[in-house]
Short mmCIF file of C-alpha atoms and ligand atoms in Angstrom, two decimals:
data_model
loop_
_atom_site.label_atom_id
_atom_site.label_comp_id
_atom_site.label_asym_id
_atom_site.label_seq_id
_atom_site.Cartn_x
_atom_site.Cartn_y
_atom_site.Cartn_z
CA UNK F 116 -26.42 -2.88 -2.96
CA UNK F 117 -28.29 -4.19 0.00
CA UNK F 118 -26.72 -4.28 3.50
CA UNK F 119 -26.28 -8.04 4.20
CA UNK F 120 -25.57 -9.78 7.46
CA UNK F 121 -22.36 -9.71 9.20
CA UNK F 122 -20.66 -13.02 8.95
CA UNK F 123 -17.35 -12.10 10.55
CA UNK F 124 -15.73 -9.35 12.57
CA UNK F 125 -11.90 -9.16 12.54
CA UNK F 126 -9.75 -6.51 14.28
CA UNK F 127 -9.66 -4.13 11.30
CA UNK F 128 -12.62 -5.38 9.10
CA UNK F 129 -16.00 -6.67 9.09
CA UNK F 130 -17.47 -9.13 6.42
CA UNK F 131 -21.00 -8.85 5.28
CA UNK F 132 -23.07 -11.22 2.93
CA UNK F 133 -24.35 -9.80 -0.30
CA UNK F 134 -27.17 -10.76 -2.67
CA UNK F 135 -24.53 -12.89 -4.54
CA UNK F 136 -23.66 -16.17 -2.60
CA UNK F 137 -20.31 -16.06 -4.33
CA UNK F 138 -19.34 -12.58 -3.05
CA UNK F 139 -18.94 -10.82 0.24
CA UNK F 140 -18.51 -7.19 1.21
CA UNK F 141 -15.37 -6.15 3.22
CA UNK F 142 -15.90 -3.05 5.47
CA UNK F 143 -12.78 -1.38 6.64
CA UNK F 144 -12.72 0.10 10.13
CA UNK F 145 -10.55 2.71 11.70
CA UNK F 146 -9.75 0.35 14.67
CA UNK F 147 -6.03 -0.33 15.10
CA UNK F 148 -4.56 -3.26 17.22
CA UNK F 149 -0.99 -4.36 17.95
CA UNK F 150 0.66 -7.20 19.79
CA UNK F 151 -2.30 -9.49 19.42
CA UNK F 152 -4.80 -6.85 20.46
CA UNK F 153 -3.11 -5.92 23.68
CA UNK F 154 -2.74 -2.57 22.33
CA UNK F 155 -5.84 -0.79 20.85
CA UNK F 156 -6.44 2.48 19.30
CA UNK F 157 -8.03 4.32 16.24
CA UNK F 158 -6.39 5.76 13.22
CA UNK F 159 -8.53 8.54 11.73
CA UNK F 160 -9.83 7.48 8.19
CA UNK F 161 -7.64 4.40 8.17
CA UNK F 162 -10.42 2.29 6.83
CA UNK F 163 -10.91 4.63 3.85
CA UNK F 164 -7.19 4.90 3.13
CA UNK F 165 -6.58 1.02 3.49
CA UNK F 166 -9.61 0.29 1.16
CA UNK F 167 -8.22 2.77 -1.59
CA UNK F 168 -4.69 1.54 -1.27
CA UNK F 169 -5.82 -2.04 -1.44
CA UNK F 170 -7.88 -1.49 -4.42
CA UNK F 171 -4.95 -0.07 -6.30
CA UNK F 172 -2.60 -2.86 -5.38
CA UNK F 173 -5.12 -5.70 -6.12
CA UNK F 174 -5.75 -4.17 -9.52
CA UNK F 175 -1.97 -3.95 -10.22
CA UNK F 176 -1.71 -7.60 -9.15
CA UNK F 177 -4.65 -8.87 -11.09
CA UNK F 178 -3.36 -7.01 -14.33
CA UNK F 179 -0.13 -8.92 -13.88
CA UNK F 180 -1.49 -12.35 -13.42
CA UNK F 181 -1.90 -12.63 -9.71
CA UNK F 182 -5.48 -13.85 -8.89
CA UNK F 183 -7.08 -11.89 -6.10
CA UNK F 184 -10.43 -11.74 -4.34
CA UNK F 185 -10.95 -8.19 -5.48
CA UNK F 186 -14.24 -7.48 -7.43
CA UNK F 187 -14.63 -3.69 -7.07
CA UNK F 188 -14.58 -0.89 -4.52
CA UNK F 189 -18.07 0.00 -3.60
CA UNK F 190 -17.77 3.06 -1.27
CA UNK F 191 -15.15 4.71 0.81
CA UNK F 192 -15.05 1.91 3.26
CA UNK F 193 -16.59 -1.14 1.40
CA UNK F 194 -14.89 -3.42 -0.97
CA UNK F 195 -16.76 -6.14 -2.85
CA UNK F 196 -14.78 -9.33 -2.84
CA UNK F 197 -15.09 -13.09 -3.97
CA UNK F 198 -16.18 -15.20 -1.00
CA UNK F 199 -13.15 -17.43 0.04
CA UNK F 200 -12.23 -19.96 2.62
CA UNK F 201 -9.11 -18.42 4.16
CA UNK F 202 -6.17 -20.61 4.37
CA UNK F 203 -5.10 -20.08 8.09
CA UNK F 204 -1.54 -19.34 7.40
CA UNK F 205 -0.28 -15.62 7.35
CA UNK F 206 2.33 -15.36 4.83
CA UNK F 207 5.08 -12.77 5.48
CA UNK F 208 7.69 -11.74 2.79
CA UNK F 209 10.71 -9.90 3.98
CA UNK F 210 13.25 -7.83 1.87
CA UNK F 211 14.74 -5.81 4.77
CA UNK F 212 15.34 -6.97 8.42
CA UNK F 213 12.82 -5.50 10.77
CA UNK F 214 10.34 -6.33 13.46
CA UNK F 215 10.02 -9.71 14.77
CA UNK F 216 12.70 -11.10 12.58
CA UNK F 217 15.21 -8.59 14.07
CA UNK F 218 14.09 -9.53 17.54
CA UNK F 219 13.90 -13.29 17.06
CA UNK F 220 17.25 -13.90 15.54
CA UNK F 221 19.16 -10.84 16.65
CA UNK F 222 19.65 -9.59 13.17
CA UNK F 223 20.32 -5.89 12.54
CA UNK F 224 17.37 -3.88 11.47
CA UNK F 225 17.87 -2.36 7.99
CA UNK F 226 20.05 -5.11 6.66
CA UNK F 227 19.01 -6.17 3.17
CA UNK F 228 17.59 -9.78 2.72
CA UNK F 229 18.43 -11.35 -0.58
CA UNK F 230 16.81 -13.39 -1.88
CA UNK F 231 13.46 -12.48 -0.05
CA UNK F 232 12.73 -14.51 2.94
CA UNK F 233 9.30 -16.13 3.28
CA UNK F 234 7.80 -17.07 6.70
CA UNK F 235 4.61 -18.89 7.70
CA UNK F 236 2.61 -17.84 10.68
CA UNK F 237 -0.30 -19.96 12.15
CA UNK F 238 -3.36 -17.67 11.92
CA UNK F 239 -4.68 -18.36 15.41
CA UNK F 240 -5.43 -15.31 17.74
CA UNK F 241 -5.67 -17.59 20.93
CA UNK F 242 -2.16 -18.71 20.19
CA UNK F 243 -0.81 -15.30 19.20
CA UNK F 244 -0.15 -16.22 15.46
CA UNK F 245 3.07 -18.32 16.13
CA UNK F 246 5.76 -18.83 13.49
CA UNK F 247 5.61 -22.23 11.97
CA UNK F 248 7.65 -24.38 9.58
CA UNK F 249 6.46 -26.20 6.54
CA UNK F 250 6.12 -29.45 8.63
CA UNK F 251 3.75 -27.81 11.04
CA UNK F 252 1.67 -26.62 8.10
CA UNK F 253 1.39 -30.24 7.09
CA UNK F 254 0.95 -31.54 10.73
CA UNK F 255 -1.90 -29.06 11.37
CA UNK F 256 -3.40 -29.74 7.79
CA UNK F 257 -3.49 -25.90 7.23
CA UNK F 258 -2.73 -26.27 3.46
CA UNK F 259 -1.62 -29.14 1.35
CA UNK F 260 1.97 -29.34 0.09
CA UNK F 261 0.71 -28.35 -3.42
CA UNK F 262 -1.13 -25.30 -1.95
CA UNK F 263 2.04 -24.35 -0.17
CA UNK F 264 4.13 -24.44 -3.35
CA UNK F 265 1.52 -22.19 -5.15
CA UNK F 266 1.39 -19.87 -2.07
CA UNK F 267 5.10 -19.32 -2.24
CA UNK F 268 5.15 -18.94 -6.00
CA UNK F 269 2.41 -16.23 -5.79
CA UNK F 270 3.94 -14.55 -2.77
CA UNK F 271 7.20 -14.04 -4.44
CA UNK F 272 5.42 -12.90 -7.52
CA UNK F 273 3.68 -10.26 -5.40
CA UNK F 274 6.95 -9.10 -4.13
CA UNK F 275 8.46 -8.87 -7.57
CA UNK F 276 5.54 -6.73 -8.59
CA UNK F 277 5.14 -4.42 -5.54
CA UNK F 278 8.83 -3.77 -4.91
CA UNK F 279 9.42 -1.61 -8.10
CA UNK F 280 5.93 -0.09 -7.63
CA UNK F 281 6.89 1.27 -4.29
CA UNK F 282 10.46 2.23 -5.25
CA UNK F 283 8.94 4.39 -8.06
CA UNK F 284 7.00 6.01 -5.40
CA UNK F 285 10.14 6.45 -3.28
CA UNK F 286 9.26 3.89 -0.61
CA UNK F 287 11.14 0.70 0.35
CA UNK F 288 8.91 -2.30 0.69
CA UNK F 289 10.53 -3.64 3.81
CA UNK F 290 8.10 -6.65 4.52
CA UNK F 291 4.50 -7.51 4.21
CA UNK F 292 1.87 -9.94 5.25
CA UNK F 293 -0.41 -11.75 2.78
CA UNK F 294 -3.44 -14.03 3.32
CA UNK F 295 -4.90 -16.60 0.66
CA UNK F 296 -8.08 -18.22 0.23
CA UNK F 297 -9.79 -20.85 -1.85
CA UNK F 298 -12.50 -19.81 -4.28
CA UNK F 299 -14.04 -22.46 -6.59
CA UNK F 300 -10.91 -24.75 -6.29
CA UNK F 301 -8.53 -21.93 -6.95
CA UNK F 302 -5.90 -20.32 -4.65
CA UNK F 303 -6.35 -16.62 -4.77
CA UNK F 304 -4.97 -13.68 -2.79
CA UNK F 305 -7.40 -12.27 -0.10
CA UNK F 306 -7.65 -9.80 2.76
CA UNK F 307 -5.98 -6.40 2.24
CA UNK F 308 -2.54 -5.01 1.34
CA UNK F 309 -1.98 -1.70 3.26
CA UNK F 310 0.14 0.24 5.60
CA UNK F 311 -1.54 -2.02 8.32
CA UNK F 312 -0.13 -5.12 6.67
CA UNK F 313 3.13 -3.89 5.24
CA UNK F 314 6.26 -1.99 6.29
CA UNK F 315 7.12 0.90 4.12
CA UNK F 316 10.15 3.20 4.75
CA UNK F 317 10.67 6.55 2.98
CA UNK F 318 13.48 5.82 0.61
CA UNK F 319 15.49 9.06 1.66
CA UNK F 320 14.68 9.38 5.27
CA UNK F 321 14.10 5.76 6.15
CA UNK F 322 11.16 6.81 8.28
CA UNK F 323 8.44 4.37 8.92
CA UNK F 324 5.17 5.03 6.96
CA UNK F 325 2.98 2.25 8.10
CA UNK F 326 1.54 0.75 11.33
CA UNK F 327 4.91 0.70 13.06
CA UNK F 328 4.14 4.42 13.81
CA UNK F 329 1.16 3.06 16.04
CA UNK F 330 3.00 -0.08 17.35
CA UNK F 331 5.97 2.21 18.47
CA UNK F 332 4.06 5.36 19.35
CA UNK F 333 5.97 7.36 16.81
CA UNK F 334 3.34 9.99 16.31
CA UNK F 335 2.17 11.41 12.90
CA UNK F 336 0.28 8.06 12.29
CA UNK F 337 -2.52 9.61 10.22
CA UNK F 338 -0.16 11.77 8.24
CA UNK F 339 1.89 8.58 7.28
CA UNK F 340 -1.23 6.91 6.06
CA UNK F 341 -2.33 9.86 4.05
CA UNK F 342 1.10 10.14 2.50
CA UNK F 343 1.11 6.53 1.49
CA UNK F 344 -2.44 7.10 -0.14
CA UNK F 345 -0.99 10.12 -1.96
CA UNK F 346 2.02 8.31 -3.26
CA UNK F 347 0.01 5.16 -4.40
CA UNK F 348 -3.23 6.60 -5.61
CA UNK F 349 -2.52 10.33 -6.03
P1 TMP R 232 6.47 -8.84 12.09
O1 TMP R 232 7.92 -8.30 11.87
O2 TMP R 232 5.92 -8.11 13.40
O3 TMP R 232 6.47 -10.29 12.10
O4 TMP R 232 5.59 -8.34 11.00
C1 TMP R 232 5.90 -8.74 9.58
C2 TMP R 232 5.08 -8.05 8.66
O5 TMP R 232 3.63 -8.56 8.74
C3 TMP R 232 4.81 -6.49 8.89
O6 TMP R 232 4.77 -5.91 7.47
C4 TMP R 232 3.62 -6.37 9.46
C5 TMP R 232 2.79 -7.58 9.10
N1 TMP R 232 1.92 -8.11 10.08
C6 TMP R 232 0.51 -8.10 9.90
O7 TMP R 232 0.05 -7.73 8.77
N2 TMP R 232 -0.25 -8.60 10.85
C7 TMP R 232 0.29 -9.02 12.03
O8 TMP R 232 -0.62 -9.59 12.97
C8 TMP R 232 1.70 -8.97 12.39
C9 TMP R 232 2.34 -9.37 13.53
C10 TMP R 232 2.52 -8.45 11.27
N1 LIG R 233 -2.93 -6.86 13.92
C1 LIG R 233 -2.12 -7.52 14.93
C2 LIG R 233 -2.87 -7.65 16.27
O1 LIG R 233 -3.35 -6.80 16.84
C3 LIG R 233 -0.66 -7.16 15.22
C4 LIG R 233 0.18 -6.37 14.37
O2 LIG R 233 -0.27 -5.82 13.32
O3 LIG R 233 1.20 -5.80 14.89
O4 LIG R 233 -2.86 -8.72 16.75
#
């Protein structure tokens, strides 16, 4: 694998070109941010852990008919993926009340949400990724109505596959964020699925095993990420 040129740097990953114009390399960093990068830090070995967890989950989803950008994990911190044009909509799926939902609507953290709730956020750092409705997606031309229907179908399918997977590992999948992209005219799942982009609670203690430990200064951040890795890949 030749080291290509960096074409994008996000808060947790860098994207590089490869010898294949159809594929890019995702490099997972240890950098952690919260509250639209107002809070910054480092979570030791997070990049390695998130790369491995994402690989396991992308493989599970692919095996069950969800198209993803995953090609192969190339090293501890590098994942080869299909090159996509990212749909600038962050898709959040919620099974349990937590985070911004509890705050925004005054709902009780920990209450079950059935059926799962899907929300759209406009992927725009300058605006702080605001919550938007279907009509805003249309107004801003972020996705076509047909793409939105397909995104919803795939997001619910991802949820129905991941919920039991995590329960078997004694974890509650509270909520998570997905990003989709277009590849050769097909909508596929992109980005990563990791403790950075999901909330996991231990089934017994209900303790956070994800980036909330960083967001809320709960301590034992590295330990939590390592434990998720152990339960998911161990
Ligand atoms: P929220 O409750 O803060 O809106 O977060 C919902 C889910 O989305 C949670 O699992 C964390 C994830 N998330 C991201 O992946 N990136 C983000 O920038 C934010 C705000 C949340
Ligand atoms: N990653 C986001 C940021 O720093 C926020 C978060 O995950 O809480 O903007």
